[in-house]
GROMACS .gro file of C-alpha atoms in nm:
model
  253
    1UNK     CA    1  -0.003   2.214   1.741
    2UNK     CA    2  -0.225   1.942   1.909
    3UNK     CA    3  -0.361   1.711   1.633
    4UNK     CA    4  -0.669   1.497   1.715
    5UNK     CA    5  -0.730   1.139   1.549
    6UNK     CA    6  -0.962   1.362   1.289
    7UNK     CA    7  -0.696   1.604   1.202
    8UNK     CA    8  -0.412   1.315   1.146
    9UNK     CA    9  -0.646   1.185   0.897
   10UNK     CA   10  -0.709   1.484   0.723
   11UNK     CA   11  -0.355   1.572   0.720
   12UNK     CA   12  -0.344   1.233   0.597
   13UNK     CA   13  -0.540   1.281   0.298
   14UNK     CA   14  -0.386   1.623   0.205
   15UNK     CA   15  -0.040   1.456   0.201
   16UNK     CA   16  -0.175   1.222  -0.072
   17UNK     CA   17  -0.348   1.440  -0.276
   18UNK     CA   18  -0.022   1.638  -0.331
   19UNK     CA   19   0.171   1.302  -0.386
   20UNK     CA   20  -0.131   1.213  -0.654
   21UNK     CA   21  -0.001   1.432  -0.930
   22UNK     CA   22   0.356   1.206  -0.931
   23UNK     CA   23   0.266   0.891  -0.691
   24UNK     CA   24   0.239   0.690  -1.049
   25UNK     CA   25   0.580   0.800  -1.208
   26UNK     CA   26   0.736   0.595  -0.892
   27UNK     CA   27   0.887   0.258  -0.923
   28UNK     CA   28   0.725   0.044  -0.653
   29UNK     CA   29   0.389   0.258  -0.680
   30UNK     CA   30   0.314   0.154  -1.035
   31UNK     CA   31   0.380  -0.101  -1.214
   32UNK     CA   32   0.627  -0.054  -1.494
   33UNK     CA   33   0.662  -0.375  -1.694
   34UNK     CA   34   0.440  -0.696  -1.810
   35UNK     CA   35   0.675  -0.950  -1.604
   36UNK     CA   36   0.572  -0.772  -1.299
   37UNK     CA   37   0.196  -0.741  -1.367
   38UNK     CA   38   0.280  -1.149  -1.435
   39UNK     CA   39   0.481  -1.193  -1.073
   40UNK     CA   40   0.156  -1.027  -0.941
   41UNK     CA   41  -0.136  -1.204  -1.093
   42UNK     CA   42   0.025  -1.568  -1.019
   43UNK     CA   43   0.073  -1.411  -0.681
   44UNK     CA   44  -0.264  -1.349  -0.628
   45UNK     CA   45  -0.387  -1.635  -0.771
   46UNK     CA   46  -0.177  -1.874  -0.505
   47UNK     CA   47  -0.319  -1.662  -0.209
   48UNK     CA   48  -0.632  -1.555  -0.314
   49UNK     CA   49  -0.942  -1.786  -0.244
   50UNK     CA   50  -1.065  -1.924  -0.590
   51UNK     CA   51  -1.346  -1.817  -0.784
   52UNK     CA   52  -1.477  -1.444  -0.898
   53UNK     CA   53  -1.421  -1.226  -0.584
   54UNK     CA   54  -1.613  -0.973  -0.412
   55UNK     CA   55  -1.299  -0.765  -0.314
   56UNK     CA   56  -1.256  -0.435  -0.151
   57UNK     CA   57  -0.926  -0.233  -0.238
   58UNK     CA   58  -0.852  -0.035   0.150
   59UNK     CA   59  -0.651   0.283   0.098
   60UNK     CA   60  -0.650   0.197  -0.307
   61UNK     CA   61  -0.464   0.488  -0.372
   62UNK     CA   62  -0.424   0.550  -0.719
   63UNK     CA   63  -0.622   0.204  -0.827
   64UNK     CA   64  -0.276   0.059  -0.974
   65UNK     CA   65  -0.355  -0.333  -0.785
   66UNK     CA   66  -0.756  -0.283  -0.819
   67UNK     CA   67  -0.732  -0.243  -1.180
   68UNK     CA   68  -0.507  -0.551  -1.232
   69UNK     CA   69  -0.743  -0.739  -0.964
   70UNK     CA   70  -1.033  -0.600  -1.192
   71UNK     CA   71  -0.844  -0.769  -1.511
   72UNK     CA   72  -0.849  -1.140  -1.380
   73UNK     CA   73  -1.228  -1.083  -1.350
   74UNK     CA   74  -1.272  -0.988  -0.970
   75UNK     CA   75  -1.504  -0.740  -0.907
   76UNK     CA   76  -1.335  -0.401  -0.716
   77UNK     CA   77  -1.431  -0.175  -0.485
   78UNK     CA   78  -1.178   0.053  -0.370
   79UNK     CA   79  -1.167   0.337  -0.085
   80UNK     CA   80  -0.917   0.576  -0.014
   81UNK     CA   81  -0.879   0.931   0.222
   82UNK     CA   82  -0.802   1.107  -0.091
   83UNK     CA   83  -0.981   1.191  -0.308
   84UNK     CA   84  -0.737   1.345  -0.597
   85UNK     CA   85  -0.549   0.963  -0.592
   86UNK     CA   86  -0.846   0.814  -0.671
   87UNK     CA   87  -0.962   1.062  -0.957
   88UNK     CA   88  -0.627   0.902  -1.163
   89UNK     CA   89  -0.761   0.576  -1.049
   90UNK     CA   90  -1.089   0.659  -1.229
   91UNK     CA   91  -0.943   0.740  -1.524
   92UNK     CA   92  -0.693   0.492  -1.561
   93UNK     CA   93  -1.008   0.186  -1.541
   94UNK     CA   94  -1.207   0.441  -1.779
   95UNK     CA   95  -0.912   0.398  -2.046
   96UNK     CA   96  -0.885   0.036  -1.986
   97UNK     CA   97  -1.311  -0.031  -2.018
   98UNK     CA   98  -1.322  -0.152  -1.635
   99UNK     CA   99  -1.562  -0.139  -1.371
  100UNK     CA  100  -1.401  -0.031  -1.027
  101UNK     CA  101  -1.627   0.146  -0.762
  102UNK     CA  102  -1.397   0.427  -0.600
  103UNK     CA  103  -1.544   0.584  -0.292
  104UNK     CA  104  -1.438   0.778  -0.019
  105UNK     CA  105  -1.373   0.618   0.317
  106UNK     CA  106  -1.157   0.573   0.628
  107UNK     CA  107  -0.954   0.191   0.527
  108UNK     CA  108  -0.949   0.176   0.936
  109UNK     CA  109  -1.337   0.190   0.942
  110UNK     CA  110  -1.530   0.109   0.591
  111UNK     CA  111  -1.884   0.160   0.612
  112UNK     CA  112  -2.040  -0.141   0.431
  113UNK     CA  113  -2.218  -0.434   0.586
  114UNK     CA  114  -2.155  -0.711   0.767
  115UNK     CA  115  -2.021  -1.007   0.548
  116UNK     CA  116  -1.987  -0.775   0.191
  117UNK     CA  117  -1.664  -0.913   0.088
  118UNK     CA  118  -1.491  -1.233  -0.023
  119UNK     CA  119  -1.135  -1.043   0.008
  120UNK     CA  120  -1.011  -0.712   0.154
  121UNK     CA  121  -0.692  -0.613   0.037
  122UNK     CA  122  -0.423  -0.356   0.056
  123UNK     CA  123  -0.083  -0.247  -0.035
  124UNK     CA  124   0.168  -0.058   0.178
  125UNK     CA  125  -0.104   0.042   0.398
  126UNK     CA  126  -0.054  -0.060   0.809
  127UNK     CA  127   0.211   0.171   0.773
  128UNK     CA  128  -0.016   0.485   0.775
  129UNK     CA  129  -0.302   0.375   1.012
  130UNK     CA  130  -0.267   0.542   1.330
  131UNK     CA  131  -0.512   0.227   1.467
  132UNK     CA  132  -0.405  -0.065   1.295
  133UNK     CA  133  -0.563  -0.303   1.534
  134UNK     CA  134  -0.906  -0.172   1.526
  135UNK     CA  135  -0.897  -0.163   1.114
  136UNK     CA  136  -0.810  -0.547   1.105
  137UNK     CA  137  -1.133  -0.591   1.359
  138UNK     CA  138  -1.309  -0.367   1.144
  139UNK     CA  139  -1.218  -0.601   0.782
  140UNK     CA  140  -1.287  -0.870   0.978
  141UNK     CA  141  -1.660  -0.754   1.038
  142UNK     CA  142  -1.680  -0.699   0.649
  143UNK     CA  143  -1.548  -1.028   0.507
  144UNK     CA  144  -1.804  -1.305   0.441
  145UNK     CA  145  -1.708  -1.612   0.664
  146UNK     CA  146  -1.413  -1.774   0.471
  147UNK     CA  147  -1.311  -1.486   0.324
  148UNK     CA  148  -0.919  -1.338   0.367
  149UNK     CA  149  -0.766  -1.005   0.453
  150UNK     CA  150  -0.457  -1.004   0.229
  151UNK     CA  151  -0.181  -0.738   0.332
  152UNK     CA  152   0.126  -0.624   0.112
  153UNK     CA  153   0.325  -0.475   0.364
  154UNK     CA  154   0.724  -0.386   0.461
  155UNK     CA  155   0.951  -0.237   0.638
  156UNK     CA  156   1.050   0.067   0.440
  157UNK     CA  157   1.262   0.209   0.723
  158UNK     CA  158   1.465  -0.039   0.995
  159UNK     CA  159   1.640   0.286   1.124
  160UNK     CA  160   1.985   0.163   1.064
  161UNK     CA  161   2.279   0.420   0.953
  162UNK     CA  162   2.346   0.170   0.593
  163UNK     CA  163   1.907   0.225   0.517
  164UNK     CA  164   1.939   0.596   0.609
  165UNK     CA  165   2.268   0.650   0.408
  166UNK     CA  166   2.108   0.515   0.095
  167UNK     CA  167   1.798   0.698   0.097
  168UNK     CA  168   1.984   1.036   0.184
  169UNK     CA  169   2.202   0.910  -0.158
  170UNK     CA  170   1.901   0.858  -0.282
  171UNK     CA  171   1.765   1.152  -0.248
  172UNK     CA  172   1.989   1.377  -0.351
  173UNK     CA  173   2.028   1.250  -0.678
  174UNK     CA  174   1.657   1.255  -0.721
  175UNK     CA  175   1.687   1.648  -0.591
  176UNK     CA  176   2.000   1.695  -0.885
  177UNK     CA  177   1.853   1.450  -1.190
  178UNK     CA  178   1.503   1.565  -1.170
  179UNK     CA  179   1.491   1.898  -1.034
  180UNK     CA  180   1.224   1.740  -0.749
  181UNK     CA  181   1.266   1.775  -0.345
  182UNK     CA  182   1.189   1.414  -0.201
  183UNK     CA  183   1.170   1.528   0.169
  184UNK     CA  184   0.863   1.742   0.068
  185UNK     CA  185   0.620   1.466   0.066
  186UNK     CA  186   0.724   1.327   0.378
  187UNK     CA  187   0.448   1.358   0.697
  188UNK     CA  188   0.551   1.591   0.943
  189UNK     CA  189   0.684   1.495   1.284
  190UNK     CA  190   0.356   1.551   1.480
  191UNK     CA  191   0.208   1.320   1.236
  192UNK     CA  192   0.479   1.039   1.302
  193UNK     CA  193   0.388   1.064   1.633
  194UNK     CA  194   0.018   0.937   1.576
  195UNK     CA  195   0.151   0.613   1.355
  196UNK     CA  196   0.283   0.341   1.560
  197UNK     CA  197   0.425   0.189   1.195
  198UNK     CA  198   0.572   0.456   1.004
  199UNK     CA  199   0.895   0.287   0.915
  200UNK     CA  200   0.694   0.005   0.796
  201UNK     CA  201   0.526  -0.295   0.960
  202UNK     CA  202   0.765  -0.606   1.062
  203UNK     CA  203   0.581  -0.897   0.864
  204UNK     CA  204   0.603  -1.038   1.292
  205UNK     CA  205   0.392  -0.781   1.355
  206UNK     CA  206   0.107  -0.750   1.065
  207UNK     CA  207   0.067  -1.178   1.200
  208UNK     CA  208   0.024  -1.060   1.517
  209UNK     CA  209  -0.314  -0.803   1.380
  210UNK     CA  210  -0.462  -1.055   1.175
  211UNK     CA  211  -0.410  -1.342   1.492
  212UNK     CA  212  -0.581  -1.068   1.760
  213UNK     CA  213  -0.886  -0.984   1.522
  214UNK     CA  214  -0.960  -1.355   1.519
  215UNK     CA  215  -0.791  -1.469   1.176
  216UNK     CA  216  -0.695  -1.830   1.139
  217UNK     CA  217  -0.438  -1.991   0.863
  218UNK     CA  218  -0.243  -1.705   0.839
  219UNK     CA  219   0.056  -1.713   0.592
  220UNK     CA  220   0.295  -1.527   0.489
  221UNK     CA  221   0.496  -1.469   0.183
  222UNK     CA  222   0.862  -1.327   0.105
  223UNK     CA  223   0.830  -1.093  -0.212
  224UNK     CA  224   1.193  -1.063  -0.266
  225UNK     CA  225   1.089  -1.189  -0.615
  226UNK     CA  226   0.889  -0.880  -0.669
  227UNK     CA  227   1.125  -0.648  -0.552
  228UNK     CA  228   1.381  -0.749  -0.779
  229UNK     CA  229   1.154  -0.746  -1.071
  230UNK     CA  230   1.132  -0.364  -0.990
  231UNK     CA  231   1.446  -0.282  -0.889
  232UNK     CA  232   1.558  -0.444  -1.246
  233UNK     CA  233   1.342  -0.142  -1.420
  234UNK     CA  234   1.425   0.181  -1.194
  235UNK     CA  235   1.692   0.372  -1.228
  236UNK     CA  236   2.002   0.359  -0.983
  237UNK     CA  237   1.912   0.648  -0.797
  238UNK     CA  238   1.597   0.447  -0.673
  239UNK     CA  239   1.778   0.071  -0.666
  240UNK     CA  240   2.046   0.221  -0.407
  241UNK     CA  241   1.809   0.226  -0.159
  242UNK     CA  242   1.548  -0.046  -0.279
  243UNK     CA  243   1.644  -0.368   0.000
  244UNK     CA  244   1.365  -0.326   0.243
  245UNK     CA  245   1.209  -0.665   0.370
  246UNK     CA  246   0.863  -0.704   0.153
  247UNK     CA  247   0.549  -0.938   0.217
  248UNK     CA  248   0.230  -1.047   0.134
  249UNK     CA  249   0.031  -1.172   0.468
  250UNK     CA  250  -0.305  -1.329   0.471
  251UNK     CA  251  -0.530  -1.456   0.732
  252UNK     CA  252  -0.879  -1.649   0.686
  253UNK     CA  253  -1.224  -1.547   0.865
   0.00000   0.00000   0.00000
Protein backbone atom coordinates (compact mmCIF):
# COMPACT_ATOMS: atom_id res chain seq x y z
CA UNK A 1 0.00 0.00 0.00
CA UNK A 2 1.42 3.43 -1.18
CA UNK A 3 0.37 6.10 1.39
CA UNK A 4 0.47 9.77 0.29
CA UNK A 5 1.24 12.74 2.84
CA UNK A 6 -2.89 12.96 2.95
CA UNK A 7 -3.41 9.39 3.79
CA UNK A 8 -0.53 9.36 6.69
CA UNK A 9 -2.53 12.04 8.19
CA UNK A 10 -5.68 10.47 8.04
CA UNK A 11 -4.31 7.31 9.25
CA UNK A 12 -3.01 9.62 11.70
CA UNK A 13 -6.15 10.80 13.01
CA UNK A 14 -7.90 7.35 13.00
CA UNK A 15 -5.09 6.01 15.24
CA UNK A 16 -6.09 8.70 17.81
CA UNK A 17 -9.54 8.50 17.76
CA UNK A 18 -9.28 4.80 18.79
CA UNK A 19 -6.61 5.76 21.48
CA UNK A 20 -9.33 8.63 22.66
CA UNK A 21 -11.59 6.27 24.51
CA UNK A 22 -8.35 5.26 27.04
CA UNK A 23 -5.53 8.01 26.05
CA UNK A 24 -6.67 9.72 29.62
CA UNK A 25 -6.45 6.56 31.92
CA UNK A 26 -2.49 6.75 30.96
CA UNK A 27 0.11 8.01 33.27
CA UNK A 28 2.13 10.57 31.31
CA UNK A 29 -1.09 11.52 29.16
CA UNK A 30 -3.03 12.89 32.08
CA UNK A 31 -2.27 14.24 34.86
CA UNK A 32 -2.92 12.23 37.98
CA UNK A 33 -2.06 14.26 41.06
CA UNK A 34 -2.07 18.13 42.36
CA UNK A 35 1.93 18.13 42.81
CA UNK A 36 2.18 17.53 39.19
CA UNK A 37 -0.43 20.05 37.95
CA UNK A 38 2.00 22.30 40.57
CA UNK A 39 5.54 21.04 38.76
CA UNK A 40 3.61 22.18 35.59
CA UNK A 41 2.16 25.57 36.26
CA UNK A 42 5.61 26.90 37.90
CA UNK A 43 7.00 25.35 34.77
CA UNK A 44 5.14 27.34 32.61
CA UNK A 45 5.29 30.25 34.40
CA UNK A 46 9.43 30.31 34.22
CA UNK A 47 9.22 29.77 30.34
CA UNK A 48 6.28 31.32 29.36
CA UNK A 49 6.39 35.13 28.41
CA UNK A 50 4.44 37.08 31.20
CA UNK A 51 1.13 38.42 31.06
CA UNK A 52 -2.46 36.82 29.82
CA UNK A 53 -1.53 34.81 26.66
CA UNK A 54 -3.00 34.38 23.39
CA UNK A 55 -1.94 30.64 23.13
CA UNK A 56 -2.66 27.99 20.63
CA UNK A 57 -2.60 24.24 21.92
CA UNK A 58 -1.01 22.21 18.33
CA UNK A 59 -2.11 18.58 18.30
CA UNK A 60 -4.06 19.30 21.88
CA UNK A 61 -5.16 15.97 22.00
CA UNK A 62 -7.41 15.36 24.67
CA UNK A 63 -7.10 19.22 26.11
CA UNK A 64 -5.28 17.78 29.41
CA UNK A 65 -2.26 21.00 29.19
CA UNK A 66 -4.91 23.55 27.50
CA UNK A 67 -7.21 23.23 30.31
CA UNK A 68 -4.50 23.75 33.00
CA UNK A 69 -3.05 26.67 30.63
CA UNK A 70 -6.81 27.87 30.58
CA UNK A 71 -6.72 27.78 34.65
CA UNK A 72 -3.79 30.34 35.14
CA UNK A 73 -5.97 32.67 32.99
CA UNK A 74 -4.46 32.21 29.39
CA UNK A 75 -6.79 32.14 26.83
CA UNK A 76 -6.71 28.51 24.63
CA UNK A 77 -7.15 27.56 21.43
CA UNK A 78 -6.43 24.12 20.67
CA UNK A 79 -6.31 21.98 17.26
CA UNK A 80 -5.94 18.50 16.79
CA UNK A 81 -6.38 15.69 13.60
CA UNK A 82 -8.90 14.02 15.69
CA UNK A 83 -11.67 14.80 16.28
CA UNK A 84 -13.01 12.07 19.00
CA UNK A 85 -9.74 13.35 21.38
CA UNK A 86 -10.93 16.55 21.33
CA UNK A 87 -14.75 15.77 22.06
CA UNK A 88 -13.26 14.53 25.83
CA UNK A 89 -11.37 17.71 25.71
CA UNK A 90 -14.72 19.56 25.35
CA UNK A 91 -16.19 18.04 27.99
CA UNK A 92 -13.62 17.97 30.43
CA UNK A 93 -13.39 22.35 30.16
CA UNK A 94 -17.40 22.10 30.11
CA UNK A 95 -17.18 20.36 33.71
CA UNK A 96 -14.55 22.66 34.87
CA UNK A 97 -16.64 26.20 33.53
CA UNK A 98 -13.67 26.99 30.95
CA UNK A 99 -13.43 28.54 27.74
CA UNK A 100 -11.12 26.52 25.26
CA UNK A 101 -11.77 26.84 21.43
CA UNK A 102 -11.19 23.17 19.97
CA UNK A 103 -11.04 23.05 16.22
CA UNK A 104 -9.95 20.86 13.70
CA UNK A 105 -6.63 21.38 11.98
CA UNK A 106 -3.32 20.04 10.65
CA UNK A 107 -0.60 21.26 13.95
CA UNK A 108 2.00 21.19 10.78
CA UNK A 109 -0.13 23.89 8.97
CA UNK A 110 -2.83 25.96 11.25
CA UNK A 111 -4.90 28.15 9.32
CA UNK A 112 -5.06 31.41 11.33
CA UNK A 113 -3.36 34.68 10.55
CA UNK A 114 -0.31 36.08 10.55
CA UNK A 115 0.82 37.24 14.12
CA UNK A 116 -2.52 35.50 16.12
CA UNK A 117 -0.60 34.17 18.95
CA UNK A 118 1.54 35.17 21.92
CA UNK A 119 2.52 31.28 22.44
CA UNK A 120 2.13 28.05 20.44
CA UNK A 121 2.55 25.10 22.36
CA UNK A 122 2.61 21.38 22.31
CA UNK A 123 3.25 18.20 24.07
CA UNK A 124 4.78 15.02 22.69
CA UNK A 125 4.05 16.21 19.32
CA UNK A 126 7.42 16.43 16.70
CA UNK A 127 7.27 12.93 17.19
CA UNK A 128 4.22 12.38 14.86
CA UNK A 129 4.76 15.13 12.18
CA UNK A 130 5.90 13.61 9.10
CA UNK A 131 7.26 17.52 8.27
CA UNK A 132 8.51 18.84 11.32
CA UNK A 133 10.50 21.54 9.73
CA UNK A 134 7.84 23.10 7.74
CA UNK A 135 5.34 23.12 11.01
CA UNK A 136 8.01 25.15 13.08
CA UNK A 137 8.07 27.70 9.82
CA UNK A 138 4.51 27.49 9.82
CA UNK A 139 4.18 28.57 14.08
CA UNK A 140 6.57 30.86 13.34
CA UNK A 141 4.25 32.72 10.74
CA UNK A 142 1.46 32.62 13.52
CA UNK A 143 3.24 33.99 16.61
CA UNK A 144 3.09 37.78 17.17
CA UNK A 145 6.76 39.14 17.10
CA UNK A 146 8.13 38.20 20.61
CA UNK A 147 6.09 35.52 21.02
CA UNK A 148 7.59 31.65 21.78
CA UNK A 149 6.98 28.22 20.38
CA UNK A 150 7.27 26.05 23.51
CA UNK A 151 7.82 22.19 22.78
CA UNK A 152 7.47 19.26 25.41
CA UNK A 153 9.19 16.71 23.65
CA UNK A 154 11.40 13.20 24.26
CA UNK A 155 12.83 10.47 23.22
CA UNK A 156 10.37 7.71 23.95
CA UNK A 157 12.39 5.11 22.04
CA UNK A 158 16.58 5.28 21.81
CA UNK A 159 16.40 1.72 20.19
CA UNK A 160 18.61 0.12 22.69
CA UNK A 161 18.01 -3.75 23.79
CA UNK A 162 17.66 -2.38 28.00
CA UNK A 163 14.51 0.42 26.45
CA UNK A 164 13.06 -2.42 24.30
CA UNK A 165 13.29 -5.09 27.11
CA UNK A 166 11.33 -2.90 29.46
CA UNK A 167 8.60 -1.94 27.32
CA UNK A 168 8.15 -5.65 26.03
CA UNK A 169 7.99 -6.24 30.23
CA UNK A 170 5.93 -3.66 30.11
CA UNK A 171 3.67 -4.73 28.02
CA UNK A 172 2.93 -7.87 28.87
CA UNK A 173 1.91 -7.16 32.18
CA UNK A 174 -0.38 -4.51 30.87
CA UNK A 175 -1.74 -7.49 28.32
CA UNK A 176 -2.11 -9.98 31.83
CA UNK A 177 -3.31 -7.13 34.64
CA UNK A 178 -5.74 -5.41 32.47
CA UNK A 179 -6.93 -7.67 29.93
CA UNK A 180 -5.72 -4.75 27.15
CA UNK A 181 -3.25 -5.42 23.99
CA UNK A 182 -0.67 -2.41 24.01
CA UNK A 183 0.80 -3.19 20.52
CA UNK A 184 -2.71 -2.42 19.07
CA UNK A 185 -2.42 1.24 19.18
CA UNK A 186 0.85 1.35 17.74
CA UNK A 187 1.12 3.02 13.85
CA UNK A 188 1.80 0.59 11.38
CA UNK A 189 5.14 0.18 9.66
CA UNK A 190 4.23 2.10 6.43
CA UNK A 191 3.31 4.84 8.68
CA UNK A 192 6.82 4.81 10.52
CA UNK A 193 8.19 5.19 7.39
CA UNK A 194 6.61 8.75 6.75
CA UNK A 195 7.88 10.11 10.44
CA UNK A 196 11.43 10.98 10.53
CA UNK A 197 10.87 11.12 14.70
CA UNK A 198 8.94 8.28 15.74
CA UNK A 199 11.12 7.15 18.58
CA UNK A 200 10.98 10.59 19.82
CA UNK A 201 12.82 13.83 19.03
CA UNK A 202 16.55 14.23 20.58
CA UNK A 203 16.07 17.63 22.57
CA UNK A 204 19.61 18.31 19.85
CA UNK A 205 17.35 18.03 17.34
CA UNK A 206 13.89 19.96 18.27
CA UNK A 207 16.99 23.18 18.81
CA UNK A 208 18.00 22.56 15.62
CA UNK A 209 13.84 23.26 14.14
CA UNK A 210 13.28 26.14 16.17
CA UNK A 211 17.16 27.65 15.09
CA UNK A 212 16.26 26.90 11.06
CA UNK A 213 12.69 28.59 11.26
CA UNK A 214 14.45 31.70 12.52
CA UNK A 215 13.95 31.38 16.46
CA UNK A 216 16.36 33.21 18.69
CA UNK A 217 17.01 32.56 22.69
CA UNK A 218 16.23 29.18 22.53
CA UNK A 219 16.40 27.16 25.84
CA UNK A 220 15.95 24.18 26.93
CA UNK A 221 14.84 22.43 30.00
CA UNK A 222 15.50 18.83 31.63
CA UNK A 223 12.04 17.55 33.03
CA UNK A 224 13.49 14.75 34.93
CA UNK A 225 11.55 16.48 37.77
CA UNK A 226 8.34 15.80 36.03
CA UNK A 227 8.95 12.45 35.16
CA UNK A 228 9.54 11.38 38.52
CA UNK A 229 6.54 13.09 39.83
CA UNK A 230 4.67 10.57 37.49
CA UNK A 231 6.49 7.71 37.72
CA UNK A 232 5.88 8.14 41.72
CA UNK A 233 1.89 7.66 40.90
CA UNK A 234 1.81 4.76 38.11
CA UNK A 235 1.92 1.52 38.75
CA UNK A 236 5.14 -0.71 38.22
CA UNK A 237 4.09 -2.12 35.14
CA UNK A 238 4.33 1.51 33.60
CA UNK A 239 7.56 2.80 35.92
CA UNK A 240 9.68 -0.25 34.41
CA UNK A 241 9.88 1.34 31.38
CA UNK A 242 9.35 5.14 32.33
CA UNK A 243 13.44 6.59 31.88
CA UNK A 244 13.17 8.23 28.55
CA UNK A 245 15.09 11.67 28.28
CA UNK A 246 12.15 14.50 28.65
CA UNK A 247 12.22 18.36 27.74
CA UNK A 248 10.64 21.44 27.45
CA UNK A 249 12.33 23.63 24.44
CA UNK A 250 11.47 27.13 23.61
CA UNK A 251 12.58 29.55 21.08
CA UNK A 252 11.56 33.42 20.72
CA UNK A 253 10.19 35.14 17.36
Amino acid sequence: MTFTEKSVKEEIARKWDTSSQTYDSHHGHAIKSEVEAEAWKKLFKDNFPKGKLEILDVGCGTGELSILLSQMGHHVTGIDLSEKMMEKGKLKAQSKGLDITFLKGDAEDPSFEECSFDVVFNRHLLWTLPNPESALSSWQSILKEGGHAVIVDGVWDDRSLDTRTRRFISNVATMLLERKNPWEHYYSEQIKEHLPNVGGTPSERAHSYLDSAGFGKITCVNLRHIRDIQKKYMPFRQRICYNYDYYLIHGKK
